[in-house]
Amino acid sequence: MVELKTDTSIEAMYEAGQVVGRALTAVQKAADVGVSLLELDEVARGVLREAGASSPFLGYRPSFATTPFPAAICASVNDAIVHGIPTGYRLHDGDLVSIDCGAQLGGWAGDSAISFTVGRPRPADVRLIEAAEQALEAGIAAAVVGNRIGDIAHAIGTVCRGGGYGIMDDFGGHGIGRRMHEDPPVPNEGRPGRGLALRHGMVLAIEPMLIAGGTDEYHAAPDGWTLKTNDGSRAAHTEHTVAITDAGPRVLTAR
């Protein structure tokens, strides 16, 4: 069931989304060669604490997980696509880092992700991140009243496939509201004009995940959470929480 949010609820979600945006900005600023992923997680936790928000990631345990998630951010490095658990790993020059973060504030959730490089970037990584950002922008542009979920999926997939990148079949965006994950699912590839019609008050987390090698295959790491590319190529992940409104898409997690 898809819940349509009131304008008042969307404003409350905006407040949660701004906490997420501040957390991601702080994490990216803190990320440098020699900094550990656990230190980045603590940066995000500090922003959440200061805002009086909690983490919807911490302790989250969906059906596929063997253990609850132990952190406030997902920190996925190089060939890790999503759901990376922060560890003592210290960032190296040239690492590609994807950070996913959420916040729960006033009973509402926000969810967003960014990808960036540390130190001297590889040109191929720069192109990959740019494509992920372009895919996100295309998905947001398609998130208008009267379109359908398939239009968002098609817009994202067109950018990804056009750049020669792979897409995970089983993971994508989702509805969001009082819980981090709600209906409807928002695939990263699909046919235009298909799926649920977009209406004022729907709020979606739109999140492209690109695999540089061009294949779609991935596997779960031994930790049961981190999803990694099968071919060892690098990956990028971007995400915004977006409200569908009669005035057009409104990005609630804008940084």
mmCIF file of C-alpha atoms in Angstrom:
data_model
loop_
_atom_site.group_PDB
_atom_site.id
_atom_site.type_symbol
_atom_site.label_atom_id
_atom_site.label_comp_id
_atom_site.label_asym_id
_atom_site.label_seq_id
_atom_site.Cartn_x
_atom_site.Cartn_y
_atom_site.Cartn_z
ATOM 1 C CA MET A 1 0.000 0.000 0.000
ATOM 2 C CA VAL A 2 1.336 3.431 -0.981
ATOM 3 C CA GLU A 3 0.733 6.229 1.516
ATOM 4 C CA LEU A 4 0.183 9.713 0.100
ATOM 5 C CA LYS A 5 1.779 12.304 2.354
ATOM 6 C CA THR A 6 0.132 15.619 3.215
ATOM 7 C CA ASP A 7 1.960 18.855 2.499
ATOM 8 C CA THR A 8 2.589 19.164 6.248
ATOM 9 C CA SER A 9 4.108 15.686 6.317
ATOM 10 C CA ILE A 10 6.335 16.528 3.346
ATOM 11 C CA GLU A 11 7.630 19.554 5.255
ATOM 12 C CA ALA A 12 8.435 17.283 8.203
ATOM 13 C CA MET A 13 10.220 14.888 5.856
ATOM 14 C CA TYR A 14 12.194 17.823 4.500
ATOM 15 C CA GLU A 15 13.522 18.462 8.010
ATOM 16 C CA ALA A 16 14.637 14.824 8.273
ATOM 17 C CA GLY A 17 16.138 15.029 4.799
ATOM 18 C CA GLN A 18 18.178 18.083 5.690
ATOM 19 C CA VAL A 19 19.738 16.204 8.596
ATOM 20 C CA VAL A 20 20.768 13.477 6.138
ATOM 21 C CA GLY A 21 22.207 16.081 3.795
ATOM 22 C CA ARG A 22 24.288 17.620 6.578
ATOM 23 C CA ALA A 23 25.540 14.206 7.646
ATOM 24 C CA LEU A 24 26.653 13.299 4.134
ATOM 25 C CA THR A 25 28.348 16.659 3.658
ATOM 26 C CA ALA A 26 30.230 16.208 6.933
ATOM 27 C CA VAL A 27 31.272 12.654 6.068
ATOM 28 C CA GLN A 28 32.573 13.636 2.642
ATOM 29 C CA LYS A 29 34.507 16.538 4.173
ATOM 30 C CA ALA A 30 36.061 14.210 6.759
ATOM 31 C CA ALA A 31 36.978 11.490 4.253
ATOM 32 C CA ASP A 32 40.700 11.573 3.496
ATOM 33 C CA VAL A 33 43.608 9.227 3.050
ATOM 34 C CA GLY A 34 44.197 7.416 6.335
ATOM 35 C CA VAL A 35 40.728 8.042 7.783
ATOM 36 C CA SER A 36 38.871 4.880 8.778
ATOM 37 C CA LEU A 37 35.319 3.985 7.803
ATOM 38 C CA LEU A 38 34.454 3.716 11.502
ATOM 39 C CA GLU A 39 35.593 7.307 11.959
ATOM 40 C CA LEU A 40 33.290 8.370 9.127
ATOM 41 C CA ASP A 41 30.429 6.531 10.806
ATOM 42 C CA GLU A 42 31.079 8.464 14.006
ATOM 43 C CA VAL A 43 30.992 11.737 12.053
ATOM 44 C CA ALA A 44 27.518 10.871 10.784
ATOM 45 C CA ARG A 45 26.362 9.798 14.246
ATOM 46 C CA GLY A 46 27.516 13.141 15.612
ATOM 47 C CA VAL A 47 25.392 15.065 13.099
ATOM 48 C CA LEU A 48 22.367 12.919 13.912
ATOM 49 C CA ARG A 49 22.850 13.421 17.660
ATOM 50 C CA GLU A 50 23.197 17.175 17.277
ATOM 51 C CA ALA A 51 19.914 17.299 15.332
ATOM 52 C CA GLY A 52 18.081 15.086 17.817
ATOM 53 C CA ALA A 53 17.630 12.459 15.103
ATOM 54 C CA SER A 54 18.146 8.710 15.148
ATOM 55 C CA SER A 55 19.513 6.342 12.532
ATOM 56 C CA PRO A 56 17.077 4.060 10.692
ATOM 57 C CA PHE A 57 20.110 2.042 9.550
ATOM 58 C CA LEU A 58 21.385 1.135 13.006
ATOM 59 C CA GLY A 59 19.872 -2.201 14.031
ATOM 60 C CA TYR A 60 17.944 -2.567 10.761
ATOM 61 C CA ARG A 61 17.434 -6.203 9.796
ATOM 62 C CA PRO A 62 15.526 -6.976 6.590
ATOM 63 C CA SER A 63 14.634 -10.529 5.597
ATOM 64 C CA PHE A 64 17.859 -11.123 3.644
ATOM 65 C CA ALA A 65 20.154 -10.135 6.520
ATOM 66 C CA THR A 66 21.556 -12.657 8.993
ATOM 67 C CA THR A 67 22.456 -9.916 11.510
ATOM 68 C CA PRO A 68 21.200 -6.383 12.255
ATOM 69 C CA PHE A 69 23.104 -3.581 10.555
ATOM 70 C CA PRO A 70 25.648 -2.232 13.066
ATOM 71 C CA ALA A 71 26.195 1.350 11.882
ATOM 72 C CA ALA A 72 24.600 4.689 10.985
ATOM 73 C CA ILE A 73 26.019 4.730 7.451
ATOM 74 C CA CYS A 74 26.685 2.244 4.708
ATOM 75 C CA ALA A 75 30.285 2.744 3.561
ATOM 76 C CA SER A 76 31.002 0.927 0.296
ATOM 77 C CA VAL A 77 34.519 1.161 -1.139
ATOM 78 C CA ASN A 78 35.714 0.435 -4.682
ATOM 79 C CA ASP A 79 34.078 -2.857 -5.806
ATOM 80 C CA ALA A 80 31.439 -2.690 -3.045
ATOM 81 C CA ILE A 81 28.185 -1.447 -4.546
ATOM 82 C CA VAL A 82 25.956 -0.891 -1.505
ATOM 83 C CA HIS A 83 25.400 -1.906 2.140
ATOM 84 C CA GLY A 84 29.061 -1.809 3.120
ATOM 85 C CA ILE A 85 29.580 -2.126 6.880
ATOM 86 C CA PRO A 86 31.988 0.494 8.294
ATOM 87 C CA THR A 87 35.136 -1.167 9.584
ATOM 88 C CA GLY A 88 38.613 -0.121 10.642
ATOM 89 C CA TYR A 89 39.651 0.012 6.972
ATOM 90 C CA ARG A 90 41.599 3.220 6.354
ATOM 91 C CA LEU A 91 41.046 5.000 3.071
ATOM 92 C CA HIS A 92 43.749 4.857 0.431
ATOM 93 C CA ASP A 93 44.693 7.350 -2.249
ATOM 94 C CA GLY A 94 42.344 6.842 -5.185
ATOM 95 C CA ASP A 95 39.602 4.944 -3.349
ATOM 96 C CA LEU A 96 36.052 5.329 -4.631
ATOM 97 C CA VAL A 97 33.677 5.672 -1.684
ATOM 98 C CA SER A 98 29.879 5.447 -1.613
ATOM 99 C CA ILE A 99 28.152 6.620 1.566
ATOM 100 C CA ASP A 100 24.465 5.938 2.236
ATOM 101 C CA CYS A 101 22.866 7.609 5.250
ATOM 102 C CA GLY A 102 19.419 7.953 6.774
ATOM 103 C CA ALA A 103 17.787 9.952 9.556
ATOM 104 C CA GLN A 104 14.611 9.518 11.565
ATOM 105 C CA LEU A 105 13.284 12.812 12.920
ATOM 106 C CA GLY A 106 9.855 13.621 14.284
ATOM 107 C CA GLY A 107 8.535 10.264 13.148
ATOM 108 C CA TRP A 108 9.670 10.695 9.523
ATOM 109 C CA ALA A 109 12.614 9.275 7.578
ATOM 110 C CA GLY A 110 15.087 10.665 5.071
ATOM 111 C CA ASP A 111 17.530 8.642 2.957
ATOM 112 C CA SER A 112 20.318 9.728 0.594
ATOM 113 C CA ALA A 113 23.647 8.562 -0.827
ATOM 114 C CA ILE A 114 26.719 10.037 -2.483
ATOM 115 C CA SER A 115 29.814 8.683 -4.205
ATOM 116 C CA PHE A 116 33.182 10.432 -4.280
ATOM 117 C CA THR A 117 36.888 9.699 -4.584
ATOM 118 C CA VAL A 118 39.633 10.192 -2.010
ATOM 119 C CA GLY A 119 42.974 11.660 -3.028
ATOM 120 C CA ARG A 120 43.878 11.476 -6.709
ATOM 121 C CA PRO A 121 40.860 10.235 -8.672
ATOM 122 C CA ARG A 122 41.020 7.771 -11.521
ATOM 123 C CA PRO A 123 39.486 9.263 -14.689
ATOM 124 C CA ALA A 124 37.263 6.193 -15.052
ATOM 125 C CA ASP A 125 35.943 6.718 -11.521
ATOM 126 C CA VAL A 126 35.150 10.355 -12.256
ATOM 127 C CA ARG A 127 33.136 9.294 -15.298
ATOM 128 C CA LEU A 128 31.344 6.597 -13.300
ATOM 129 C CA ILE A 129 30.346 9.017 -10.541
ATOM 130 C CA GLU A 130 29.227 11.609 -13.074
ATOM 131 C CA ALA A 131 27.057 8.985 -14.784
ATOM 132 C CA ALA A 132 25.518 8.002 -11.440
ATOM 133 C CA GLU A 133 24.703 11.636 -10.711
ATOM 134 C CA GLN A 134 23.250 12.102 -14.196
ATOM 135 C CA ALA A 135 21.129 8.969 -13.759
ATOM 136 C CA LEU A 136 19.807 10.339 -10.477
ATOM 137 C CA GLU A 137 19.012 13.686 -12.091
ATOM 138 C CA ALA A 138 17.206 11.919 -14.934
ATOM 139 C CA GLY A 139 15.179 9.850 -12.490
ATOM 140 C CA ILE A 140 14.208 12.931 -10.503
ATOM 141 C CA ALA A 141 13.217 14.803 -13.673
ATOM 142 C CA ALA A 142 10.841 11.948 -14.530
ATOM 143 C CA ALA A 143 9.257 11.997 -11.058
ATOM 144 C CA VAL A 144 6.293 14.164 -12.013
ATOM 145 C CA VAL A 145 2.558 13.838 -11.513
ATOM 146 C CA GLY A 146 1.044 11.887 -14.396
ATOM 147 C CA ASN A 147 4.162 9.835 -15.111
ATOM 148 C CA ARG A 148 4.590 6.283 -13.856
ATOM 149 C CA ILE A 149 7.228 4.391 -11.914
ATOM 150 C CA GLY A 150 8.398 2.905 -15.199
ATOM 151 C CA ASP A 151 9.230 6.389 -16.476
ATOM 152 C CA ILE A 152 11.627 6.923 -13.568
ATOM 153 C CA ALA A 153 13.147 3.474 -14.077
ATOM 154 C CA HIS A 154 13.520 4.029 -17.819
ATOM 155 C CA ALA A 155 15.185 7.410 -17.331
ATOM 156 C CA ILE A 156 17.731 5.957 -14.918
ATOM 157 C CA GLY A 157 18.376 2.858 -17.007
ATOM 158 C CA THR A 158 18.869 4.854 -20.191
ATOM 159 C CA VAL A 159 21.719 6.835 -18.633
ATOM 160 C CA CYS A 160 23.306 3.765 -17.051
ATOM 161 C CA ARG A 161 23.151 1.550 -20.102
ATOM 162 C CA GLY A 162 24.121 4.435 -22.377
ATOM 163 C CA GLY A 163 27.365 4.756 -20.439
ATOM 164 C CA GLY A 164 28.050 1.032 -20.677
ATOM 165 C CA TYR A 165 27.431 0.403 -16.981
ATOM 166 C CA GLY A 166 25.784 -2.533 -15.252
ATOM 167 C CA ILE A 167 22.690 -2.400 -13.010
ATOM 168 C CA MET A 168 21.753 -4.727 -10.152
ATOM 169 C CA ASP A 169 18.422 -6.386 -10.951
ATOM 170 C CA ASP A 170 17.129 -6.935 -7.438
ATOM 171 C CA PHE A 171 17.936 -3.626 -5.752
ATOM 172 C CA GLY A 172 16.734 -0.111 -6.453
ATOM 173 C CA GLY A 173 14.787 2.747 -4.953
ATOM 174 C CA HIS A 174 11.709 2.616 -2.758
ATOM 175 C CA GLY A 175 8.925 4.540 -1.142
ATOM 176 C CA ILE A 176 9.780 6.282 2.103
ATOM 177 C CA GLY A 177 7.845 7.967 4.888
ATOM 178 C CA ARG A 178 7.408 6.966 8.508
ATOM 179 C CA ARG A 179 9.619 3.999 7.682
ATOM 180 C CA MET A 180 12.785 4.041 5.614
ATOM 181 C CA HIS A 181 11.498 1.381 3.222
ATOM 182 C CA GLU A 182 7.894 1.556 2.046
ATOM 183 C CA ASP A 183 5.985 0.760 -1.131
ATOM 184 C CA PRO A 184 6.402 1.193 -4.019
ATOM 185 C CA PRO A 185 9.684 -0.296 -5.256
ATOM 186 C CA VAL A 186 11.462 1.957 -7.774
ATOM 187 C CA PRO A 187 13.609 -0.108 -10.187
ATOM 188 C CA ASN A 188 16.666 1.326 -11.906
ATOM 189 C CA GLU A 189 15.610 -0.033 -15.282
ATOM 190 C CA GLY A 190 12.195 -0.456 -16.851
ATOM 191 C CA ARG A 191 9.719 0.378 -19.585
ATOM 192 C CA PRO A 192 8.240 3.879 -19.818
ATOM 193 C CA GLY A 193 4.529 4.270 -19.246
ATOM 194 C CA ARG A 194 4.331 1.177 -17.056
ATOM 195 C CA GLY A 195 3.771 0.704 -13.349
ATOM 196 C CA LEU A 196 2.107 2.770 -10.664
ATOM 197 C CA ALA A 197 0.935 6.269 -11.618
ATOM 198 C CA LEU A 198 2.724 9.084 -9.782
ATOM 199 C CA ARG A 199 0.501 11.292 -7.643
ATOM 200 C CA HIS A 200 0.934 14.379 -5.498
ATOM 201 C CA GLY A 201 2.018 13.262 -2.036
ATOM 202 C CA MET A 202 4.063 10.227 -3.029
ATOM 203 C CA VAL A 203 7.609 10.300 -1.643
ATOM 204 C CA LEU A 204 10.285 8.120 -3.212
ATOM 205 C CA ALA A 205 13.925 7.351 -2.543
ATOM 206 C CA ILE A 206 15.434 7.275 -6.037
ATOM 207 C CA GLU A 207 18.830 5.561 -6.073
ATOM 208 C CA PRO A 208 20.874 4.524 -9.106
ATOM 209 C CA MET A 209 23.623 1.946 -8.493
ATOM 210 C CA LEU A 210 26.118 1.582 -11.341
ATOM 211 C CA ILE A 211 28.653 -1.193 -11.973
ATOM 212 C CA ALA A 212 31.644 0.023 -13.986
ATOM 213 C CA GLY A 213 32.404 -3.294 -15.689
ATOM 214 C CA GLY A 214 29.084 -3.315 -17.534
ATOM 215 C CA THR A 215 27.855 -6.628 -16.132
ATOM 216 C CA ASP A 216 24.917 -6.919 -13.727
ATOM 217 C CA GLU A 217 26.317 -9.703 -11.548
ATOM 218 C CA TYR A 218 27.049 -9.191 -7.872
ATOM 219 C CA HIS A 219 27.460 -11.218 -4.709
ATOM 220 C CA ALA A 220 27.166 -10.791 -0.969
ATOM 221 C CA ALA A 221 30.381 -10.576 1.019
ATOM 222 C CA PRO A 222 30.933 -12.895 4.018
ATOM 223 C CA ASP A 223 29.586 -10.185 6.353
ATOM 224 C CA GLY A 224 26.139 -10.902 4.886
ATOM 225 C CA TRP A 225 25.524 -7.248 4.031
ATOM 226 C CA THR A 226 28.060 -5.807 1.587
ATOM 227 C CA LEU A 227 27.123 -6.373 -2.062
ATOM 228 C CA LYS A 228 30.146 -6.495 -4.366
ATOM 229 C CA THR A 229 30.659 -6.661 -8.111
ATOM 230 C CA ASN A 230 31.446 -10.138 -9.431
ATOM 231 C CA ASP A 231 34.012 -8.844 -11.900
ATOM 232 C CA GLY A 232 35.866 -6.738 -9.327
ATOM 233 C CA SER A 233 35.065 -3.502 -11.138
ATOM 234 C CA ARG A 234 34.164 -0.388 -9.198
ATOM 235 C CA ALA A 235 30.678 0.854 -8.413
ATOM 236 C CA ALA A 236 28.903 4.122 -7.616
ATOM 237 C CA HIS A 237 25.678 4.828 -5.731
ATOM 238 C CA THR A 238 23.657 8.046 -5.582
ATOM 239 C CA GLU A 239 20.296 8.693 -3.931
ATOM 240 C CA HIS A 240 17.832 11.411 -2.973
ATOM 241 C CA THR A 241 14.500 11.395 -1.177
ATOM 242 C CA VAL A 242 12.051 13.070 -3.568
ATOM 243 C CA ALA A 243 8.474 14.242 -3.035
ATOM 244 C CA ILE A 244 6.100 14.101 -6.000
ATOM 245 C CA THR A 245 4.126 17.355 -6.018
ATOM 246 C CA ASP A 246 1.828 19.197 -8.384
ATOM 247 C CA ALA A 247 4.566 21.820 -8.661
ATOM 248 C CA GLY A 248 7.141 19.239 -9.740
ATOM 249 C CA PRO A 249 9.633 16.968 -7.945
ATOM 250 C CA ARG A 250 10.975 18.333 -4.659
ATOM 251 C CA VAL A 251 14.310 16.959 -3.438
ATOM 252 C CA LEU A 252 14.007 16.654 0.332
ATOM 253 C CA THR A 253 17.627 15.618 0.906
ATOM 254 C CA ALA A 254 19.223 18.358 -1.212
ATOM 255 C CA ARG A 255 22.663 19.280 0.091
#
